[in-house]
Coordinates of C-alpha atoms in Angstrom, one line a residue:
M28 CA 32.6 3.0 45.3
T29 CA 32.7 -0.6 46.5
S30 CA 34.4 -1.6 43.2
R31 CA 37.3 0.9 43.7
T32 CA 40.3 -0.1 45.7
C33 CA 41.8 2.4 48.1
L34 CA 45.1 2.9 49.9
S35 CA 45.2 5.1 52.9
I36 CA 48.6 6.6 53.7
I37 CA 48.7 7.8 57.3
L38 CA 51.6 10.2 58.0
A39 CA 52.7 9.4 61.6
A40 CA 56.4 10.1 61.7
G41 CA 56.3 13.4 63.5
E42 CA 58.0 13.5 66.9
G43 CA 55.6 16.0 68.4
T44 CA 58.1 17.9 70.4
R45 CA 55.4 20.4 71.5
M46 CA 53.7 17.6 73.4
K47 CA 56.7 17.6 75.8
S48 CA 56.5 13.8 76.0
A49 CA 58.6 10.7 75.4
T50 CA 55.5 9.1 73.9
P51 CA 55.2 9.6 70.1
K52 CA 52.5 12.3 69.4
V53 CA 50.1 10.0 67.5
L54 CA 50.0 7.6 70.5
H55 CA 48.5 10.1 72.8
Q56 CA 44.9 9.2 73.4
I57 CA 41.4 10.5 72.7
A58 CA 38.7 8.5 74.5
N59 CA 41.2 5.9 75.6
L60 CA 42.3 5.2 72.0
P61 CA 45.6 6.5 70.4
M62 CA 45.0 9.2 67.8
V63 CA 46.5 7.1 65.0
A64 CA 44.0 4.4 65.7
H65 CA 41.1 6.9 65.4
V66 CA 42.5 7.9 62.0
A67 CA 42.9 4.2 60.9
R68 CA 39.3 3.6 61.9
A69 CA 38.1 6.5 59.8
A70 CA 40.1 5.2 56.9
E71 CA 38.5 1.7 57.3
S72 CA 35.1 3.3 57.5
A73 CA 35.7 5.2 54.3
G74 CA 36.4 1.9 52.5
A75 CA 40.2 1.7 52.5
D76 CA 41.3 -1.9 51.8
A77 CA 45.0 -1.1 52.5
V78 CA 46.8 1.1 54.9
A79 CA 50.4 2.4 54.7
L80 CA 51.8 4.0 57.9
V81 CA 54.7 6.4 57.5
V82 CA 56.5 6.2 60.8
G83 CA 59.6 7.5 62.6
H84 CA 60.1 7.6 66.3
G85 CA 58.4 4.7 68.0
G86 CA 57.3 3.1 64.7
D87 CA 56.6 -0.3 66.1
A88 CA 54.3 1.0 68.8
V89 CA 52.5 3.2 66.2
K90 CA 52.0 0.2 63.9
K91 CA 50.7 -1.9 66.8
A92 CA 48.2 0.9 67.8
A93 CA 46.9 1.3 64.2
E94 CA 46.4 -2.5 63.8
A95 CA 43.3 -2.4 66.0
F96 CA 41.5 -1.1 62.9
A97 CA 44.0 -1.8 60.2
P98 CA 45.4 -5.3 61.0
K99 CA 47.3 -5.6 57.7
A100 CA 48.8 -2.1 57.8
D101 CA 52.3 -1.8 56.3
A102 CA 54.8 0.5 58.0
F103 CA 57.3 2.6 56.1
V104 CA 60.1 4.5 57.8
Q105 CA 60.7 8.2 57.0
A106 CA 64.3 8.5 58.1
E107 CA 64.6 12.2 57.3
R108 CA 61.9 14.9 57.7
L109 CA 61.9 16.6 54.3
G110 CA 58.3 17.6 53.9
T111 CA 54.9 16.1 53.4
A112 CA 55.5 14.9 49.8
H113 CA 58.7 13.3 50.9
A114 CA 56.7 11.5 53.7
V115 CA 54.1 10.2 51.2
L116 CA 56.8 8.9 48.9
A117 CA 58.2 6.9 51.8
A118 CA 55.3 4.6 51.0
R119 CA 56.3 4.4 47.3
A120 CA 56.1 0.6 47.3
A121 CA 52.5 0.7 48.5
I122 CA 51.5 3.4 46.0
A123 CA 53.1 1.4 43.1
K124 CA 50.6 -1.5 43.7
G125 CA 48.1 0.5 41.6
H126 CA 45.1 1.3 43.9
D127 CA 42.3 3.3 42.3
D128 CA 42.3 5.8 45.1
I129 CA 45.0 7.2 47.4
L130 CA 44.0 8.9 50.6
V131 CA 46.7 11.0 52.4
M132 CA 45.8 11.4 56.1
F133 CA 47.6 12.6 59.2
G134 CA 48.0 10.5 62.4
D135 CA 47.3 13.6 64.5
T136 CA 43.9 14.4 63.2
P137 CA 41.8 12.0 65.3
L138 CA 38.4 13.6 64.7
V139 CA 38.4 13.1 60.9
E140 CA 35.1 11.7 59.8
A141 CA 34.7 8.9 57.3
D142 CA 32.1 10.9 55.4
S143 CA 34.6 13.6 54.5
L144 CA 37.0 10.9 53.2
A145 CA 34.2 9.1 51.3
L146 CA 33.2 12.4 49.6
A147 CA 36.8 13.0 48.4
R148 CA 36.9 9.4 47.0
Q149 CA 33.6 10.1 45.2
K150 CA 35.2 13.1 43.4
L151 CA 38.0 10.8 42.3
A152 CA 35.4 8.3 40.9
E153 CA 33.9 11.3 39.0
G154 CA 37.2 12.0 37.2
A155 CA 39.3 14.2 39.5
A156 CA 43.0 13.5 39.7
V157 CA 43.5 15.4 43.0
V158 CA 41.0 16.3 45.7
V159 CA 42.0 18.6 48.5
I160 CA 39.9 18.6 51.6
G161 CA 39.3 22.1 52.9
F162 CA 37.6 23.7 55.8
R163 CA 36.5 27.1 57.0
P164 CA 38.1 28.0 60.4
P165 CA 36.7 30.8 62.6
N166 CA 39.9 32.7 61.9
P167 CA 41.7 31.8 58.6
A168 CA 44.9 33.7 59.5
G169 CA 47.9 31.4 59.3
Y170 CA 46.2 28.8 57.1
G171 CA 46.9 28.1 53.4
R172 CA 44.1 29.4 51.2
L173 CA 42.4 27.3 48.5
L174 CA 42.2 29.3 45.3
E175 CA 39.4 28.2 43.0
K176 CA 38.4 29.2 39.5
D177 CA 35.3 27.9 37.7
G178 CA 34.8 25.1 40.1
R179 CA 38.4 23.9 39.9
L180 CA 41.2 24.3 42.5
V181 CA 44.1 26.0 40.8
A182 CA 46.5 26.6 43.8
I183 CA 47.0 26.5 47.5
R184 CA 48.6 29.7 48.7
E185 CA 50.4 29.9 52.0
D186 CA 49.1 32.7 54.2
K187 CA 52.4 34.6 54.1
D188 CA 52.4 34.6 50.3
C189 CA 48.7 35.7 49.9
T190 CA 47.7 39.0 48.4
D191 CA 45.4 41.2 50.5
E192 CA 42.5 39.9 48.4
E193 CA 43.5 36.3 48.8
R194 CA 43.7 36.7 52.5
K195 CA 39.9 37.5 52.5
I196 CA 39.3 33.9 51.4
G197 CA 37.9 31.8 54.3
F198 CA 38.3 28.4 52.6
C199 CA 41.5 26.9 53.8
N200 CA 43.7 23.8 53.3
A201 CA 43.2 21.0 55.8
G202 CA 46.1 19.0 54.5
L203 CA 44.2 15.9 53.8
M204 CA 44.1 14.9 50.2
A205 CA 42.8 12.2 47.8
I206 CA 44.9 11.3 44.6
A207 CA 44.0 9.1 41.7
G208 CA 46.2 6.1 42.0
K209 CA 47.1 6.1 38.3
D210 CA 48.5 9.7 38.5
A211 CA 49.9 9.6 42.0
L212 CA 53.6 8.7 41.4
R213 CA 53.8 10.9 38.3
L214 CA 52.6 13.9 40.2
L215 CA 54.6 13.2 43.4
D216 CA 57.9 12.7 41.6
Q217 CA 57.6 16.2 40.1
V218 CA 57.4 17.9 43.4
G219 CA 60.6 19.9 44.0
N220 CA 62.1 21.6 47.0
S221 CA 63.1 25.0 45.7
N222 CA 61.6 26.9 48.7
A223 CA 62.9 28.6 51.8
K224 CA 62.9 25.4 53.8
G225 CA 64.2 23.1 51.1
E226 CA 61.3 20.7 51.7
F227 CA 59.0 18.8 49.4
Y228 CA 55.5 20.0 49.9
L229 CA 52.5 17.8 49.0
T230 CA 50.5 20.9 48.2
D231 CA 52.6 21.5 45.2
I232 CA 50.9 18.7 43.3
V233 CA 47.8 20.9 42.9
E234 CA 49.6 23.3 40.5
I235 CA 51.5 20.4 38.9
A236 CA 48.2 18.6 38.1
D237 CA 46.5 21.8 37.0
K238 CA 49.3 22.5 34.5
A239 CA 49.0 19.0 33.2
S240 CA 45.3 19.7 32.5
L241 CA 44.2 17.2 35.2
M242 CA 41.1 18.0 37.2
V243 CA 41.8 19.3 40.7
V244 CA 38.9 20.1 43.0
A245 CA 38.3 20.9 46.7
T246 CA 35.7 19.4 49.1
E247 CA 34.7 20.8 52.4
A248 CA 34.9 19.2 55.9
S249 CA 34.0 20.7 59.2
F250 CA 36.6 22.6 61.2
E251 CA 36.4 20.0 64.0
S252 CA 36.8 17.1 61.6
V253 CA 40.3 18.2 60.5
L254 CA 41.6 19.6 63.7
G255 CA 45.2 18.8 64.1
I256 CA 46.8 18.2 67.5
N257 CA 50.2 19.8 68.3
N258 CA 50.2 20.1 72.1
R259 CA 48.3 18.9 75.2
A260 CA 46.0 21.8 75.3
E261 CA 44.8 21.0 71.8
L262 CA 44.6 17.3 72.8
A263 CA 42.2 18.3 75.6
E264 CA 40.1 20.4 73.1
A265 CA 39.9 17.4 70.8
E266 CA 38.8 15.1 73.7
A267 CA 36.1 17.6 74.6
I268 CA 34.8 17.6 71.0
W269 CA 34.9 13.8 70.7
Q270 CA 33.0 13.5 74.0
K271 CA 30.4 16.0 73.0
R272 CA 29.7 14.1 69.8
R273 CA 29.5 10.7 71.6
R274 CA 27.2 12.0 74.3
R275 CA 24.8 13.5 71.8
Q276 CA 24.8 10.2 69.9
A277 CA 24.1 8.2 73.0
M278 CA 21.1 10.4 73.8
L279 CA 19.8 10.2 70.2
D280 CA 20.1 6.4 70.5
G281 CA 17.8 6.5 73.5
A282 CA 19.9 6.9 76.6
T283 CA 19.3 9.5 79.3
L284 CA 22.3 11.5 80.5
I285 CA 21.2 13.7 83.3
A286 CA 24.3 15.9 83.1
P287 CA 25.9 15.0 79.8
E288 CA 28.9 17.2 80.2
T289 CA 30.0 15.2 83.3
V290 CA 29.9 11.7 81.6
Y291 CA 33.1 10.4 80.1
F292 CA 32.9 7.7 77.3
S293 CA 35.6 5.5 75.8
H294 CA 35.9 4.9 72.1
D295 CA 34.1 1.6 72.3
T296 CA 31.5 2.2 75.0
E297 CA 28.2 0.6 74.1
I298 CA 25.0 2.1 75.7
G299 CA 21.6 0.6 75.2
A300 CA 18.2 2.3 75.0
D301 CA 16.4 3.5 78.1
V302 CA 19.7 3.5 80.0
L303 CA 19.9 6.2 82.7
V304 CA 23.3 7.6 83.5
E305 CA 23.6 10.0 86.4
P306 CA 26.3 12.7 86.7
N307 CA 30.0 12.1 87.0
V308 CA 30.2 8.6 85.5
W309 CA 33.4 7.3 83.8
F310 CA 33.3 4.6 81.2
G311 CA 36.7 3.0 80.5
P312 CA 37.5 0.8 77.6
D313 CA 35.3 -2.3 76.8
V314 CA 32.1 -1.5 78.6
K315 CA 28.7 -2.6 77.5
V316 CA 25.5 -1.4 79.2
A317 CA 22.3 -3.1 78.1
D318 CA 18.8 -1.7 77.8
G319 CA 17.2 -0.2 80.9
A320 CA 20.2 -0.3 83.2
V321 CA 20.8 2.5 85.7
I322 CA 24.3 3.8 86.3
H323 CA 24.2 6.0 89.4
A324 CA 26.5 9.0 90.0
F325 CA 30.3 8.8 90.5
S326 CA 30.6 5.3 89.3
H327 CA 33.7 4.0 87.4
L328 CA 33.4 1.1 84.9
E329 CA 36.0 -0.6 82.9
G330 CA 35.9 -3.9 81.0
A331 CA 32.5 -4.6 82.4
D332 CA 29.2 -5.9 81.0
V333 CA 26.1 -4.5 82.6
G334 CA 22.9 -6.5 81.8
P335 CA 19.3 -5.4 81.2
R336 CA 17.8 -3.3 84.1
A337 CA 20.9 -3.9 86.3
E338 CA 21.8 -1.1 88.7
V339 CA 25.3 0.2 89.5
G340 CA 26.3 2.7 92.1
P341 CA 26.5 5.4 93.3
Y342 CA 30.2 5.4 93.9
A343 CA 30.7 1.9 92.5
R344 CA 33.6 0.5 90.7
L345 CA 33.4 -2.3 88.1
R346 CA 36.7 -3.6 87.0
P347 CA 37.6 -5.8 84.0
G348 CA 35.7 -9.0 84.0
A349 CA 32.7 -7.8 86.0
E350 CA 29.5 -9.2 84.5
L351 CA 26.1 -8.2 85.8
H352 CA 23.1 -10.1 84.7
E353 CA 19.5 -8.9 84.5
K354 CA 18.3 -6.9 87.5
A355 CA 21.6 -7.5 89.4
K356 CA 22.7 -4.7 91.7
V357 CA 26.1 -3.4 92.7
G358 CA 25.5 -0.5 95.1
N359 CA 27.5 2.3 96.8
F360 CA 31.1 1.9 97.5
C361 CA 31.3 -1.6 96.1
E362 CA 34.0 -3.0 93.8
V363 CA 33.5 -6.0 91.5
K364 CA 36.4 -7.6 89.6
K365 CA 36.4 -10.6 87.3
A366 CA 33.1 -11.8 88.8
T367 CA 29.7 -12.8 87.6
V368 CA 26.7 -11.4 89.4
E369 CA 23.7 -13.4 88.3
K370 CA 20.1 -12.3 87.8
G371 CA 18.6 -10.4 90.7
A372 CA 21.6 -10.8 93.0
K373 CA 22.4 -7.8 95.3
I374 CA 25.7 -6.4 96.4
N375 CA 24.4 -3.3 98.1
H376 CA 27.2 -1.5 99.8
L377 CA 30.8 -1.4 101.1
T378 CA 31.8 -4.7 99.6
Y379 CA 34.6 -6.3 97.4
I380 CA 33.7 -9.2 95.2
G381 CA 36.6 -10.5 93.1
D382 CA 37.2 -13.8 91.2
A383 CA 33.7 -15.0 92.0
R384 CA 30.3 -16.0 91.0
V385 CA 27.3 -14.6 92.9
G386 CA 24.3 -16.8 92.2
V387 CA 20.8 -15.9 91.2
G388 CA 19.0 -13.9 93.9
A389 CA 21.9 -14.1 96.4
N390 CA 22.3 -11.2 98.9
I391 CA 25.7 -10.0 99.9
G392 CA 25.8 -8.0 103.1
A393 CA 27.7 -4.8 103.8
G394 CA 31.4 -5.1 104.3
T395 CA 31.7 -8.5 102.8
I396 CA 35.1 -9.4 101.2
T397 CA 36.0 -12.3 99.0
C398 CA 39.6 -12.9 100.0
N399 CA 40.9 -14.0 96.6
Y400 CA 44.6 -13.4 96.8
D401 CA 47.3 -14.9 98.9
G402 CA 50.1 -12.7 97.7
Y403 CA 51.0 -15.1 94.8
S404 CA 47.8 -16.5 93.2
K405 CA 44.2 -15.7 92.8
F406 CA 41.4 -18.1 93.9
F407 CA 37.7 -18.4 93.2
T408 CA 34.7 -18.0 95.4
D409 CA 31.4 -19.6 94.3
I410 CA 28.3 -18.3 96.0
G411 CA 25.1 -20.3 95.2
E412 CA 21.7 -19.2 94.3
G413 CA 19.7 -17.6 97.0
A414 CA 22.6 -17.6 99.5
F415 CA 22.7 -14.9 102.2
I416 CA 26.0 -13.5 103.3
G417 CA 25.8 -11.5 106.5
S418 CA 27.5 -8.2 106.9
N419 CA 31.2 -7.9 107.6
S420 CA 32.0 -11.4 106.5
S421 CA 35.2 -12.6 104.9
L422 CA 35.1 -15.5 102.5
V423 CA 38.5 -17.0 102.1
A424 CA 39.0 -18.5 98.7
P425 CA 38.9 -21.1 97.2
I426 CA 35.5 -21.7 98.7
V427 CA 32.0 -22.7 97.9
I428 CA 28.9 -21.3 99.6
G429 CA 26.0 -23.6 98.6
A430 CA 22.6 -22.5 97.3
G431 CA 20.4 -21.2 100.0
A432 CA 23.2 -21.1 102.6
Y433 CA 23.3 -18.5 105.3
V434 CA 26.5 -17.0 106.6
A435 CA 26.2 -15.2 109.9
S436 CA 27.4 -11.6 110.2
G437 CA 31.0 -11.1 111.1
S438 CA 32.1 -14.5 110.0
V439 CA 35.5 -15.6 108.5
I440 CA 34.6 -18.6 106.4
T441 CA 37.4 -20.9 105.4
E442 CA 35.5 -24.2 104.6
E443 CA 32.7 -25.1 102.2
V444 CA 29.2 -24.2 103.4
P445 CA 26.7 -26.8 102.1
G446 CA 23.4 -25.7 100.6
D447 CA 20.8 -24.4 103.1
A448 CA 23.3 -24.6 105.9
L449 CA 24.0 -21.9 108.5
A450 CA 27.6 -21.1 109.1
F451 CA 29.3 -19.2 111.9
G452 CA 33.0 -18.4 111.7
R453 CA 33.6 -16.0 114.6
A454 CA 35.0 -16.2 118.1
R455 CA 32.5 -16.8 120.9
Q456 CA 31.5 -13.5 122.6
K457 CA 32.5 -13.1 126.3
T458 CA 31.0 -10.3 128.5
L459 CA 32.7 -9.2 131.7
P460 CA 30.5 -7.0 133.8
G461 CA 32.1 -3.7 135.1
K462 CA 35.2 -4.2 133.1
G463 CA 34.4 -1.4 130.7
K464 CA 34.4 1.2 133.5
E465 CA 37.6 -0.3 134.9
L466 CA 39.4 0.0 131.6
R467 CA 38.3 3.7 131.1
E468 CA 39.6 4.6 134.5
R469 CA 42.9 2.8 133.9
F470 CA 43.4 4.5 130.5
A471 CA 42.5 7.9 131.9
S472 CA 45.0 7.5 134.8
A473 CA 47.8 6.4 132.4
A474 CA 47.1 9.4 130.1
A475 CA 47.2 11.9 133.0
A476 CA 50.5 10.5 134.3
K477 CA 52.0 10.7 130.8
K478 CA 50.9 14.3 130.5
A479 CA 52.3 15.2 133.9
G480 CA 55.7 13.6 133.0
A481 CA 55.9 15.6 129.8
K482 CA 55.8 18.9 131.8

């Protein structure tokens, strides 16, 4: 297979009116990745060395989304919607380059698995001219049936055209197809449109190839793998299937998910061995969690790197650029953004650390804030190794807190604190005996007078 070239044609021109959205259908996301990018990734995994995107509405955005996994993809515009064969022929220039294998895929089948595509390519390598990927749905009603004879596929019969006997067939057409490159244009150019809709159907090449004594066969994929998305309800179903697959894989790879059904992964989430994930955790894009880390319940991570045996949450938020080193801790109701928390450092509760470095073994008290933004620009806070920041302190950036320094609770720190120094940044307390009682009596009298006046 490695010696055979492959072109994947991804049909992504549909407007997706049933999605009720201004966004092109194939750009709706599964696991924080557009559907068309999932399809491009499957094509790449199946060995495609070239990708042709057939686009319509929002073509530039569709091409950009696919480029994450198909950086050299070529886009071809299907100006009119005249059927699937017409859509494939929009990429005529790419087909004419003479690839050994042509894969025809759909931008709205995000769960397609590379193994199913590779199997179809294998059949081409064994001599088939056309390979149709089929599946067995729980209820075949409405699907085209695959009619086989002596191991060959002889026709695809639409449900409305089936005989009573043919309707008993449970093997149905998934739409995906592999075509031998040397035969592709010859077969596609023979497809006509003499049907009720006046469209050019890709499925017609099965009978065209069979009449030309070319080998046509069917392979089988799982129902989930070829699930097409037409509306938001089906999008949610596909998301659930993808998440279930990914959770299972994470657990097989050595992570513990206490309540798997409550954990949400993104398409690129990396989870190490011996990681513990408690219920209701959300992993956004670009998150890496190293071996032995613990992610407590109700935490939200995005663009973050969690080191070995680090601890996050519960109710913590790691935003893009958060980097936790070994045994670092970000506790409950804390937010970390674009900051490095070095080995053994602790940010235990009710704290915001942004645009900062927290040095090895430093301790950040509850309610601490790095004041990193002045309304126009962001500034950096550097907290040295072993520093201790008392509770309810505000560190006004840009600022440096030296190694081993101690910041007293309730301080507002605006100047550098040298290493091993003690810094106070708060007003001197003044106590007036009896004044508390006097204030209560004054406030109570004013409230009573206001109430009487209202009557």
